[in-house]
Amino acid sequence: MDVRNQGTVAALDMATLKALPQQSFTTRTPWDQKPVAFSGPLLRDVLKLVKARGQQIKAVALNDYRVKLPVSDAEQHELIVALTMDGQSIPVRTKGPLFIIYNFDGKKELQHKTYYERSVWQLKAIEVE
């Protein structure tokens, strides 16, 4: 697959994301009343697929919420691009279709405002710089 399929941009569809190895975890979040099961490819696998180079990720949501997170987060933490929540595709009205999410229960250090703010739902684009 030519990862630069739109000029300098790699546009990935759901089939491509589903073809990557899938990871799952259940974690509590500040936005849900009970733990939620998330599943999708690791962010580091997505970055590897598109041969991304850089130190900083800019994630952009459908509502233009933008956040920067270090590429090292994707390397050091169980950080996924969730395609499902509790086994179901994620509708736009409930944070979908894609959600960058940390396994907050996996490491105590992730239970912090910094990492909550780096979690982006309704993800539409990732830029690496």
PDB file of C-alpha atoms in Angstrom, residues 10 103 111:
ATOM      1  CA  ALA A  10      -2.158   9.155   4.142  1.00  0.00           C
ATOM      2  CA  ASN A 103      -5.601   2.819  29.275  1.00  0.00           C
ATOM      3  CA  GLN A 111      -5.001   9.106  35.745  1.00  0.00           C
TER       4      GLN A 111
END
